[in-house]
Short mmCIF file of C-alpha atoms and ligand atoms in Angstrom, two decimals:
data_model
loop_
_atom_site.label_atom_id
_atom_site.label_comp_id
_atom_site.label_asym_id
_atom_site.label_seq_id
_atom_site.Cartn_x
_atom_site.Cartn_y
_atom_site.Cartn_z
CA UNK A 1 175.32 120.95 343.44
CA UNK A 2 175.41 117.66 345.35
CA UNK A 3 172.43 116.46 347.16
CA UNK A 4 174.45 115.99 350.11
CA UNK A 5 175.22 119.41 350.88
CA UNK A 6 171.81 119.65 351.85
CA UNK A 7 171.84 116.99 354.31
CA UNK A 8 172.42 119.27 357.32
CA UNK A 9 168.87 121.08 356.49
CA UNK A 10 167.48 117.58 357.30
CA UNK A 11 167.48 118.24 360.76
CA UNK A 12 165.81 121.46 360.76
CA UNK A 13 163.08 120.28 357.77
CA UNK A 14 162.96 116.42 357.86
CA UNK A 15 160.77 115.68 354.84
CA UNK A 16 159.94 119.29 354.17
CA UNK A 17 163.35 119.22 352.32
CA UNK A 18 163.01 118.20 348.81
CA UNK A 19 166.28 117.61 346.49
CA UNK A 20 164.74 114.62 344.19
CA UNK A 21 164.81 115.48 340.49
CA UNK A 22 160.98 115.05 339.89
CA UNK A 23 159.85 117.08 342.91
CA UNK A 24 162.08 119.97 341.93
CA UNK A 25 160.78 120.51 338.27
CA UNK A 26 157.60 122.15 339.25
CA UNK A 27 159.76 124.80 341.34
CA UNK A 28 161.92 125.77 338.33
CA UNK A 29 159.23 127.90 336.68
CA UNK A 30 156.66 130.56 337.45
CA UNK A 31 153.43 131.51 335.13
CA UNK A 32 155.31 132.96 332.23
CA UNK A 33 154.52 130.08 329.52
CA UNK A 34 157.31 130.93 327.33
CA UNK A 35 160.54 128.51 327.32
CA UNK A 36 163.64 130.33 328.52
CA UNK A 37 162.81 132.01 331.63
CA UNK A 38 163.02 128.52 333.82
CA UNK A 39 165.73 127.27 335.96
CA UNK A 40 166.38 124.29 338.18
CA UNK A 41 166.76 124.45 341.52
CA UNK A 42 168.93 122.26 344.08
CA UNK A 43 166.68 121.86 346.73
CA UNK A 44 163.31 123.07 347.80
CA UNK A 45 162.51 123.82 351.38
CA UNK A 46 159.16 124.37 353.12
CA UNK A 47 159.76 126.81 356.38
CA UNK A 48 156.73 126.74 359.01
CA UNK A 49 158.27 129.34 361.28
CA UNK A 50 160.64 132.53 361.22
CA UNK A 51 163.21 130.68 363.22
CA UNK A 52 163.37 128.06 360.50
CA UNK A 53 163.99 130.84 358.15
CA UNK A 54 166.56 132.21 360.12
CA UNK A 55 168.37 128.83 360.31
CA UNK A 56 167.82 128.52 356.65
CA UNK A 57 169.79 131.80 356.01
CA UNK A 58 172.62 130.71 358.06
CA UNK A 59 173.20 127.83 356.71
CA UNK A 60 172.97 129.45 352.78
CA UNK A 61 175.17 132.12 354.05
CA UNK A 62 178.05 129.79 355.35
CA UNK A 63 177.99 128.11 351.99
CA UNK A 64 177.22 130.94 349.80
CA UNK A 65 174.05 129.44 348.40
CA UNK A 66 171.39 131.29 346.61
CA UNK A 67 167.95 131.62 348.15
CA UNK A 68 164.90 132.24 346.06
CA UNK A 69 161.66 133.10 348.25
CA UNK A 70 158.56 131.52 346.43
CA UNK A 71 154.89 132.38 346.92
CA UNK A 72 152.01 131.05 344.66
CA UNK A 73 154.48 130.76 341.81
CA UNK A 74 152.10 132.98 339.69
CA UNK A 75 154.39 135.68 338.67
CA UNK A 76 154.97 136.84 335.18
CA UNK A 77 158.40 138.13 335.62
CA UNK A 78 160.46 135.10 336.43
CA UNK A 79 161.01 136.41 339.81
CA UNK A 80 160.67 132.91 341.73
CA UNK A 81 162.89 131.04 339.21
CA UNK A 82 166.07 129.83 340.64
CA UNK A 83 167.79 130.99 337.52
CA UNK A 84 171.60 130.40 339.39
CA UNK A 85 170.10 127.04 341.01
CA UNK A 86 170.16 127.09 344.85
CA UNK A 87 167.29 126.69 347.37
CA UNK A 88 163.62 127.57 346.64
CA UNK A 89 162.10 128.85 349.65
CA UNK A 90 158.46 127.78 349.28
CA UNK A 91 156.55 129.67 351.74
CA UNK A 92 153.15 127.99 351.06
CA UNK A 93 153.19 126.35 354.75
CA UNK A 94 153.54 129.58 356.55
CA UNK A 95 150.16 130.22 355.65
CA UNK A 96 148.50 131.33 359.29
CA UNK A 97 146.05 134.36 359.66
CA UNK A 98 147.69 135.31 362.93
CA UNK A 99 144.79 138.08 363.63
CA UNK A 100 142.20 140.12 362.22
CA UNK A 101 141.94 142.95 364.14
CA UNK A 102 138.71 144.61 363.49
CA UNK A 103 139.02 147.13 366.09
CA UNK A 104 142.31 148.44 364.07
CA UNK A 105 140.97 147.22 360.96
CA UNK A 106 144.07 145.28 360.28
CA UNK A 107 144.94 142.14 359.33
CA UNK A 108 148.31 140.25 360.65
CA UNK A 109 149.20 137.55 358.26
CA UNK A 110 151.77 134.93 357.52
CA UNK A 111 153.09 135.17 354.04
CA UNK A 112 151.91 132.13 352.55
CA UNK A 113 148.23 132.92 352.87
CA UNK A 114 146.58 132.68 349.54
CA UNK A 115 144.81 135.97 348.43
CA UNK A 116 141.56 134.80 348.08
CA UNK A 117 141.60 132.57 351.26
CA UNK A 118 142.09 136.03 353.37
CA UNK A 119 139.42 137.73 351.44
CA UNK A 120 137.17 134.73 352.20
CA UNK A 121 137.79 135.21 355.56
CA UNK A 122 137.45 138.94 355.79
CA UNK A 123 134.06 139.00 354.22
CA UNK A 124 131.91 138.12 357.15
CA UNK A 125 133.81 140.91 358.92
CA UNK A 126 132.45 143.21 356.49
CA UNK A 127 136.06 144.07 355.41
CA UNK A 128 138.35 143.66 352.40
CA UNK A 129 142.10 143.84 351.16
CA UNK A 130 141.91 146.39 348.66
CA UNK A 131 145.53 145.97 347.02
CA UNK A 132 144.97 142.39 345.63
CA UNK A 133 146.05 141.48 342.20
CA UNK A 134 143.49 139.60 339.78
CA UNK A 135 145.54 136.54 340.32
CA UNK A 136 144.34 136.13 343.53
CA UNK A 137 143.15 132.43 343.66
CA UNK A 138 146.39 131.32 343.22
CA UNK A 139 149.04 134.08 344.56
CA UNK A 140 150.19 134.75 348.23
CA UNK A 141 150.17 137.72 350.15
CA UNK A 142 154.17 137.38 350.38
CA UNK A 143 154.12 137.50 346.63
CA UNK A 144 152.16 140.23 346.24
CA UNK A 145 154.18 142.37 348.99
CA UNK A 146 157.22 141.24 346.98
CA UNK A 147 155.77 142.37 343.68
CA UNK A 148 154.10 145.24 345.24
CA UNK A 149 151.16 143.85 342.90
CA UNK A 150 148.05 145.91 342.16
CA UNK A 151 144.98 144.55 340.36
CA UNK A 152 141.97 145.57 338.50
CA UNK A 153 140.72 147.72 341.00
CA UNK A 154 143.96 150.18 341.32
CA UNK A 155 142.36 152.82 339.71
CA UNK A 156 140.17 153.55 342.90
CA UNK A 157 142.06 151.52 345.45
CA UNK A 158 145.84 151.69 344.89
CA UNK A 159 148.42 148.73 344.83
CA UNK A 160 149.41 146.42 347.43
CA UNK A 161 152.09 148.89 349.05
CA UNK A 162 149.32 151.45 349.86
CA UNK A 163 148.00 148.83 352.54
CA UNK A 164 151.24 147.04 354.12
CA UNK A 165 151.85 148.79 357.40
CA UNK A 166 153.76 146.18 359.06
CA UNK A 167 156.27 143.70 358.19
CA UNK A 168 158.87 141.08 359.37
CA UNK A 169 161.56 140.40 356.97
CA UNK A 170 164.77 137.78 357.63
CA UNK A 171 167.48 139.70 355.91
CA UNK A 172 170.29 138.16 354.15
CA UNK A 173 172.66 138.60 357.76
CA UNK A 174 170.03 136.41 359.13
CA UNK A 175 168.51 139.25 361.04
CA UNK A 176 164.86 139.42 361.94
CA UNK A 177 163.60 143.01 361.11
CA UNK A 178 160.27 143.88 362.40
CA UNK A 179 159.11 147.21 360.95
CA UNK A 180 156.08 149.25 361.40
CA UNK A 181 153.01 147.75 363.22
CA UNK A 182 149.48 148.27 363.24
CA UNK A 183 149.57 152.14 362.92
CA UNK A 184 148.29 154.10 359.96
CA UNK A 185 150.71 156.89 360.38
CA UNK A 186 154.50 156.62 360.87
CA UNK A 187 157.32 158.73 360.01
CA UNK A 188 159.88 157.48 362.60
CA UNK A 189 162.87 157.44 360.32
CA UNK A 190 163.42 155.87 356.84
CA UNK A 191 160.62 154.18 354.96
CA UNK A 192 162.18 150.95 355.32
CA UNK A 193 158.74 149.04 354.58
CA UNK A 194 158.75 150.71 351.15
CA UNK A 195 161.94 149.36 350.42
CA UNK A 196 160.99 145.62 351.27
CA UNK A 197 157.66 146.22 348.91
CA UNK A 198 158.22 145.40 345.74
CA UNK A 199 161.79 144.24 346.10
CA UNK A 200 161.07 140.76 344.34
CA UNK A 201 162.78 138.56 347.00
CA UNK A 202 166.01 140.38 346.38
CA UNK A 203 166.90 142.01 349.83
CA UNK A 204 165.20 139.50 352.27
CA UNK A 205 162.27 136.76 353.01
CA UNK A 206 159.18 138.28 353.87
CA UNK A 207 157.63 136.29 356.83
CA UNK A 208 154.90 138.38 358.42
CA UNK A 209 152.98 140.90 357.06
CA UNK A 210 150.06 143.60 358.56
CA UNK A 211 147.65 145.04 356.13
CA UNK A 212 145.60 147.78 356.48
CA UNK A 213 141.59 146.70 355.75
CA UNK A 214 138.88 149.00 354.40
CA UNK A 215 134.95 148.50 354.60
CA UNK A 216 134.06 145.96 352.00
CA UNK A 217 131.61 147.54 349.36
CA UNK A 218 128.27 145.96 349.42
CA UNK A 219 127.51 146.43 345.82
CA UNK A 220 129.36 146.44 342.70
CA UNK A 221 128.09 146.91 339.15
CA UNK A 222 129.49 146.70 335.74
CA UNK A 223 128.77 148.07 332.29
CA UNK A 224 130.76 146.39 329.44
CA UNK A 225 130.38 147.42 325.70
CA UNK A 226 132.43 147.51 322.27
CA UNK A 227 134.37 149.99 320.54
CA UNK A 228 134.76 150.19 316.74
CA UNK A 229 136.85 152.96 316.49
CA UNK A 230 139.60 152.47 319.14
CA UNK A 231 140.94 155.93 318.74
CA UNK A 232 138.12 157.05 320.73
CA UNK A 233 139.93 155.44 324.24
CA UNK A 234 141.76 158.58 323.86
CA UNK A 235 138.60 161.02 325.12
CA UNK A 236 136.97 158.03 326.96
CA UNK A 237 139.75 157.39 329.70
CA UNK A 238 139.84 160.59 330.88
CA UNK A 239 136.16 160.97 330.54
CA UNK A 240 135.58 158.00 332.77
CA UNK A 241 138.04 158.77 335.39
CA UNK A 242 136.47 162.51 335.36
CA UNK A 243 133.06 160.73 336.64
CA UNK A 244 131.91 161.91 340.08
CA UNK A 245 131.99 158.60 341.47
CA UNK A 246 135.47 157.20 340.68
CA UNK A 247 135.19 153.70 338.84
CA UNK A 248 136.71 150.85 340.79
CA UNK A 249 137.95 149.49 337.34
CA UNK A 250 138.41 150.50 333.85
CA UNK A 251 139.82 147.67 331.72
CA UNK A 252 140.06 147.11 327.95
CA UNK A 253 141.12 144.48 325.68
CA UNK A 254 141.57 145.53 322.16
CA UNK A 255 139.97 144.10 318.83
CA UNK A 256 142.74 141.59 318.73
CA UNK A 257 141.88 140.01 321.92
CA UNK A 258 138.27 139.93 321.32
CA UNK A 259 138.91 138.24 317.54
CA UNK A 260 140.76 135.57 319.64
CA UNK A 261 138.35 134.94 322.08
CA UNK A 262 135.47 134.61 319.64
CA UNK A 263 137.39 132.32 317.52
CA UNK A 264 138.60 129.81 320.41
CA UNK A 265 134.94 128.99 321.87
CA UNK A 266 131.79 128.87 320.35
CA UNK A 267 130.47 130.51 323.75
CA UNK A 268 131.81 133.87 322.84
CA UNK A 269 130.84 133.71 319.03
CA UNK A 270 128.44 136.77 319.72
CA UNK A 271 131.22 139.23 320.40
CA UNK A 272 131.12 141.82 317.58
CA UNK A 273 134.13 141.77 315.24
CA UNK A 274 136.59 144.40 314.66
CA UNK A 275 135.91 146.27 318.18
CA UNK A 276 137.48 146.74 321.47
CA UNK A 277 135.83 145.54 324.93
CA UNK A 278 135.69 148.27 327.41
CA UNK A 279 134.22 147.37 331.06
CA UNK A 280 133.60 149.83 333.89
CA UNK A 281 133.03 148.75 337.15
CA UNK A 282 131.44 150.98 340.02
CA UNK A 283 131.25 149.95 343.86
CA UNK A 284 129.99 151.44 347.11
CA UNK A 285 127.77 150.83 350.05
CA UNK A 286 124.09 151.45 348.66
CA UNK A 287 123.27 149.18 345.75
CA UNK A 288 120.65 151.88 344.04
CA UNK A 289 123.50 154.28 344.06
CA UNK A 290 125.95 152.00 342.37
CA UNK A 291 123.49 151.06 339.98
CA UNK A 292 122.73 154.96 338.97
CA UNK A 293 126.44 155.42 338.94
CA UNK A 294 126.91 152.28 336.48
CA UNK A 295 123.93 154.31 334.41
CA UNK A 296 125.98 157.39 334.07
CA UNK A 297 129.11 155.67 333.08
CA UNK A 298 127.13 153.56 330.54
CA UNK A 299 125.71 156.84 329.21
CA UNK A 300 128.94 158.56 328.77
CA UNK A 301 130.31 155.34 327.10
CA UNK A 302 127.61 155.67 324.75
CA UNK A 303 127.99 159.16 323.91
CA UNK A 304 131.69 158.34 323.11
CA UNK A 305 131.06 155.65 320.53
CA UNK A 306 130.57 152.41 322.88
CA UNK A 307 127.74 150.32 321.32
CA UNK A 308 125.96 146.67 322.61
CA UNK A 309 126.54 148.00 326.18
CA UNK A 310 125.50 145.32 329.07
CA UNK A 311 124.93 146.32 332.45
CA UNK A 312 125.17 143.55 335.53
CA UNK A 313 121.93 143.78 337.51
CA UNK A 314 122.69 140.39 339.60
CA UNK A 315 126.00 139.10 341.06
CA UNK A 316 125.37 135.99 338.34
CA UNK A 317 125.86 138.99 335.51
CA UNK A 318 128.45 140.73 337.16
CA UNK A 319 130.56 137.69 337.33
CA UNK A 320 129.33 136.88 333.51
CA UNK A 321 130.71 140.02 332.58
CA UNK A 322 134.12 140.16 334.25
CA UNK A 323 134.39 136.42 332.84
CA UNK A 324 135.05 138.17 329.22
CA UNK A 325 137.69 140.23 330.41
CA UNK A 326 139.18 137.18 332.71
CA UNK A 327 139.26 134.94 329.81
CA UNK A 328 141.70 137.16 327.71
CA UNK A 329 144.76 136.04 329.08
CA UNK A 330 143.91 132.49 328.97
CA UNK A 331 142.64 133.02 325.21
CA UNK A 332 146.10 134.52 324.32
CA UNK A 333 147.64 131.54 326.03
CA UNK A 334 145.78 129.09 323.95
CA UNK A 335 146.31 131.11 321.01
CA UNK A 336 150.33 130.62 321.55
CA UNK A 337 152.29 129.74 324.48
CA UNK A 338 155.07 131.35 322.50
CA UNK A 339 154.44 135.02 323.42
CA UNK A 340 155.68 137.73 325.38
CA UNK A 341 152.91 139.15 328.05
CA UNK A 342 154.07 142.53 328.45
CA UNK A 343 153.24 145.19 331.37
CA UNK A 344 153.75 148.38 330.02
CA UNK A 345 152.48 151.36 332.13
CA UNK A 346 152.10 155.22 330.87
CA UNK A 347 150.27 158.07 332.38
CA UNK A 348 146.71 157.58 331.76
CA UNK A 349 146.42 160.06 328.85
CA UNK A 350 149.15 158.04 327.02
CA UNK A 351 147.30 154.92 326.93
CA UNK A 352 145.68 155.26 323.40
CA UNK A 353 149.23 156.74 321.92
CA UNK A 354 150.75 153.30 323.43
CA UNK A 355 148.38 150.99 321.79
CA UNK A 356 148.66 152.90 318.39
CA UNK A 357 152.62 152.68 318.77
CA UNK A 358 152.24 149.11 319.19
CA UNK A 359 150.20 148.85 316.09
CA UNK A 360 153.20 150.52 314.39
CA UNK A 361 155.63 148.33 315.64
CA UNK A 362 153.46 145.25 314.80
CA UNK A 363 153.32 146.40 311.22
CA UNK A 364 157.13 146.71 311.28
CA UNK A 365 157.87 143.63 312.92
CA UNK A 366 155.15 141.58 311.21
CA UNK A 367 154.10 140.32 314.52
CA UNK A 368 150.60 140.22 315.81
CA UNK A 369 150.36 142.37 319.00
CA UNK A 370 147.11 141.95 321.28
CA UNK A 371 146.52 144.68 323.80
CA UNK A 372 144.56 144.47 327.04
CA UNK A 373 144.46 145.62 330.74
CA UNK A 374 144.07 147.96 333.12
CA UNK A 375 143.31 151.48 330.77
CA UNK A 376 142.42 153.51 334.14
CA UNK A 377 145.79 152.85 335.35
CA UNK A 378 147.73 153.31 331.84
CA UNK A 379 148.65 149.71 332.73
CA UNK A 380 148.42 147.75 329.53
CA UNK A 381 149.82 143.84 328.82
CA UNK A 382 150.97 144.59 325.41
CA UNK A 383 151.26 140.97 324.26
CA UNK A 384 153.17 140.07 321.00
CA UNK A 385 152.49 136.53 319.68
CA UNK A 386 154.90 134.25 317.82
CA UNK A 387 154.11 134.39 314.10
CA UNK A 388 153.18 131.09 312.68
CA UNK A 389 156.29 131.57 309.91
CA UNK A 390 158.50 131.68 312.61
CA UNK A 391 160.10 128.57 314.57
CA UNK A 392 160.50 128.92 318.38
CA UNK A 393 164.24 129.34 317.80
CA UNK A 394 163.69 132.27 315.20
CA UNK A 395 161.04 133.44 317.68
CA UNK A 396 163.36 133.43 320.80
CA UNK A 397 166.22 135.61 318.42
CA UNK A 398 163.52 137.99 317.72
CA UNK A 399 162.12 138.71 321.07
CA UNK A 400 165.01 140.97 322.63
CA UNK A 401 164.81 143.36 319.56
CA UNK A 402 160.79 143.29 319.57
CA UNK A 403 160.59 144.00 323.68
CA UNK A 404 163.28 146.95 323.28
CA UNK A 405 161.15 148.54 320.83
CA UNK A 406 158.22 148.49 322.94
CA UNK A 407 160.19 149.50 325.92
CA UNK A 408 161.65 152.60 324.14
CA UNK A 409 157.83 153.34 322.63
CA UNK A 410 156.73 153.25 326.63
CA UNK A 411 159.97 155.33 327.68
CA UNK A 412 158.88 157.90 324.82
CA UNK A 413 155.41 158.11 326.20
CA UNK A 414 156.89 158.72 329.85
CA UNK A 415 155.95 155.52 330.70
CA UNK A 416 158.35 152.05 331.93
CA UNK A 417 158.41 148.67 331.72
CA UNK A 418 156.61 147.15 334.27
CA UNK A 419 153.39 148.54 336.33
CA UNK A 420 152.55 145.67 338.32
CA UNK A 421 154.65 142.47 337.09
CA UNK A 422 158.06 143.07 338.06
CA UNK A 423 161.33 142.86 336.89
CA UNK A 424 162.29 139.67 337.92
CA UNK A 425 165.13 138.12 335.29
CA UNK A 426 162.71 138.37 332.46
CA UNK A 427 163.22 142.52 332.18
CA UNK A 428 166.25 142.79 334.04
CA UNK A 429 168.57 143.30 331.18
CA UNK A 430 166.31 146.25 329.88
CA UNK A 431 166.72 148.39 332.96
CA UNK A 432 168.86 150.87 331.26
CA UNK A 433 166.35 151.57 328.91
CA UNK A 434 163.99 153.34 331.58
CA UNK A 435 166.55 154.16 334.41
CA UNK A 436 169.46 156.24 334.29
CA UNK A 437 173.00 155.26 335.40
CA UNK A 438 172.56 157.08 338.83
CA UNK A 439 169.35 155.44 339.53
CA UNK A 440 171.01 151.74 338.84
CA UNK A 441 173.82 152.74 340.99
CA UNK A 442 171.71 153.69 343.75
CA UNK A 443 169.80 150.30 343.59
CA UNK A 444 172.94 148.29 343.48
CA UNK A 445 174.39 149.73 346.59
CA UNK A 446 171.04 149.15 348.61
CA UNK A 447 171.34 145.59 347.03
CA UNK A 448 174.93 145.37 348.35
CA UNK A 449 174.29 146.72 351.63
CA UNK A 450 171.61 144.51 352.76
CA UNK A 451 173.04 141.26 350.72
CA UNK A 452 176.70 141.81 350.32
CA UNK A 453 177.27 137.86 349.58
CA UNK A 454 174.59 138.01 346.70
CA UNK A 455 172.51 135.07 347.87
CA UNK A 456 168.93 136.71 348.02
CA UNK A 457 167.43 135.60 344.73
CA UNK A 458 170.48 136.40 342.49
CA UNK A 459 169.85 137.60 338.94
CA UNK A 460 167.08 139.24 339.61
CA UNK A 461 165.66 143.00 339.36
CA UNK A 462 168.78 145.00 340.00
C1 FAD B 501 146.25 135.12 335.33
C2 FAD B 501 147.33 136.05 336.22
C3 FAD B 501 146.62 137.21 336.55
C4 FAD B 501 147.60 138.11 337.01
N1 FAD B 501 147.17 139.41 337.30
C5 FAD B 501 147.72 140.18 338.12
C6 FAD B 501 147.35 141.59 338.46
O1 FAD B 501 146.10 141.98 338.37
N2 FAD B 501 147.70 142.26 339.02
C7 FAD B 501 149.26 142.04 339.43
O2 FAD B 501 149.88 142.79 340.07
N3 FAD B 501 149.87 140.77 338.92
C8 FAD B 501 149.28 140.15 338.58
N4 FAD B 501 149.69 138.76 337.93
C9 FAD B 501 151.13 138.40 338.33
C10 FAD B 501 151.15 137.52 339.79
O3 FAD B 501 149.90 136.80 340.09
C11 FAD B 501 151.49 138.75 340.92
O4 FAD B 501 152.56 139.42 340.91
C12 FAD B 501 151.50 138.10 342.31
O5 FAD B 501 151.53 139.03 343.52
C13 FAD B 501 152.47 137.24 342.58
O6 FAD B 501 152.32 136.37 343.71
P1 FAD B 501 152.95 134.84 343.96
O7 FAD B 501 152.22 134.51 345.71
O8 FAD B 501 152.50 134.03 343.02
O9 FAD B 501 154.39 135.00 344.02
P2 FAD B 501 155.70 134.07 343.26
O10 FAD B 501 155.18 133.99 341.83
O11 FAD B 501 155.70 133.04 343.65
O12 FAD B 501 156.68 135.01 343.40
C14 FAD B 501 156.73 136.40 342.92
C15 FAD B 501 158.02 137.19 343.65
O13 FAD B 501 157.88 137.38 344.78
C16 FAD B 501 159.02 137.06 345.61
N5 FAD B 501 158.38 136.26 346.87
C17 FAD B 501 157.36 135.46 347.04
N6 FAD B 501 157.26 135.39 348.33
C18 FAD B 501 157.90 136.06 349.04
C19 FAD B 501 158.22 136.42 350.37
N7 FAD B 501 157.90 135.78 351.37
N8 FAD B 501 159.46 137.19 350.61
C20 FAD B 501 160.12 137.62 349.81
N9 FAD B 501 160.00 137.48 348.47
C21 FAD B 501 158.94 136.49 348.33
C22 FAD B 501 159.55 135.99 344.85
O14 FAD B 501 161.02 135.68 344.85
C23 FAD B 501 159.34 136.10 343.42
O15 FAD B 501 160.28 137.47 343.09
C24 FAD B 501 148.84 137.88 337.67
C25 FAD B 501 149.35 136.51 337.16
C26 FAD B 501 148.76 135.53 336.17
C27 FAD B 501 149.13 134.45 336.25
#
């Protein structure tokens, strides 16, 4: 698209409109490392108010130009990537915390607030937003809502959508919808908030969010150990979830992840070889009680084959143990940027059958597959890595068949293809593997009703 097309936007955005090639390239991708999931925007704008977003939508509607909302760009499904060109709507300047309402236990936020920044602001109030993802340093609240993100603590606290009680959205018609508010209960009409949560920017641009907050747990503790016989995850998962104190995280990284981590840095050489890592976190208001719940979890882990169990006793030890889990995606990335980090989710009892099934796929397809993620939610980041013997072109040719095998495996276990990273354009072609024709038709009808011109993040989700 010729840059002059965007000149009428100058009056609205001034130097907050970018059209130069160099400026645009960084807005052409998200956090997927693999080539082939990027695109090139024709322009990028940085709105500062809902009115500006309304003006922008009017401009795009008249000309049929795609609008691609963008938060922190940390997505892992190509959701914020302008696959059909158009205007990337970078929300980072709409980053005001409108109000922290301690009387109603809610926060009213613009979408560009960085998730960790919100956490820092809530800490002095003894509150927290429990649905945050583990990418909290880089992602934004609008992106969390648009993806219905859920992180390492979803096992106890649920996901972002469980905390969204109000939302302001600019639709493709240029209308401002203000849904919900500060009410905890509301059954007045259809659940339109639920429609926009997880809609990946395809139904409208989120311009304000009201989040329910919880009292912040004063104490957290972790037990981390290693499991040589990974098949015992089948017993461990239900046993840990059945503990009287619900763990706030139950995380796993299999023996492949651990081998890669220990081979990449001297710092991790101590990791025992041939074993998976299991991390269990407990939290609550009372430190002594949390410590005793952590010990109960550790004893259970030990009785079911987990060895070399470390227990965090200080904040420093807690952070150090979590680091082992948090380093896993970076270790896989360092091993090879040519990988597909999947986001398969199955009923929790299906987690070990899923991991065991990926081993069969790995043998059959001669591709190393590492597995890590949220064991307690049945949400595993199954990650095939490009074999050294394949060049990048051959790897890309292999990928669709490999993904199809993995998604069929998920479906056979009652699971699906994404638990938290979303469909974006990465998984769009695979939706018919897990959704029926009637479900797809219904989703398309919703999309057409709200965005008949197809300008809202085209090429994504449905
Ligand atoms: C290291 C790492 C760890 C991660 N851990 C987790 C995890 O634990 N749990 C999890 O769920 N995800 C995780 N993710 C994925 C990602 O961080 C989340 O999906 C996050 O919510 C994306 O937020 P973002 O602001 O970066 O959104 P972006 O990547 O910028 O966009 C994501 C989608 O949201 C849409 N969007 C963004 N803002 C708006 C808006 N204002 N209005 C409408 N649509 C909008 C975009 O169009 C796009 O479709 C992780 C990613 C990385 C790199």
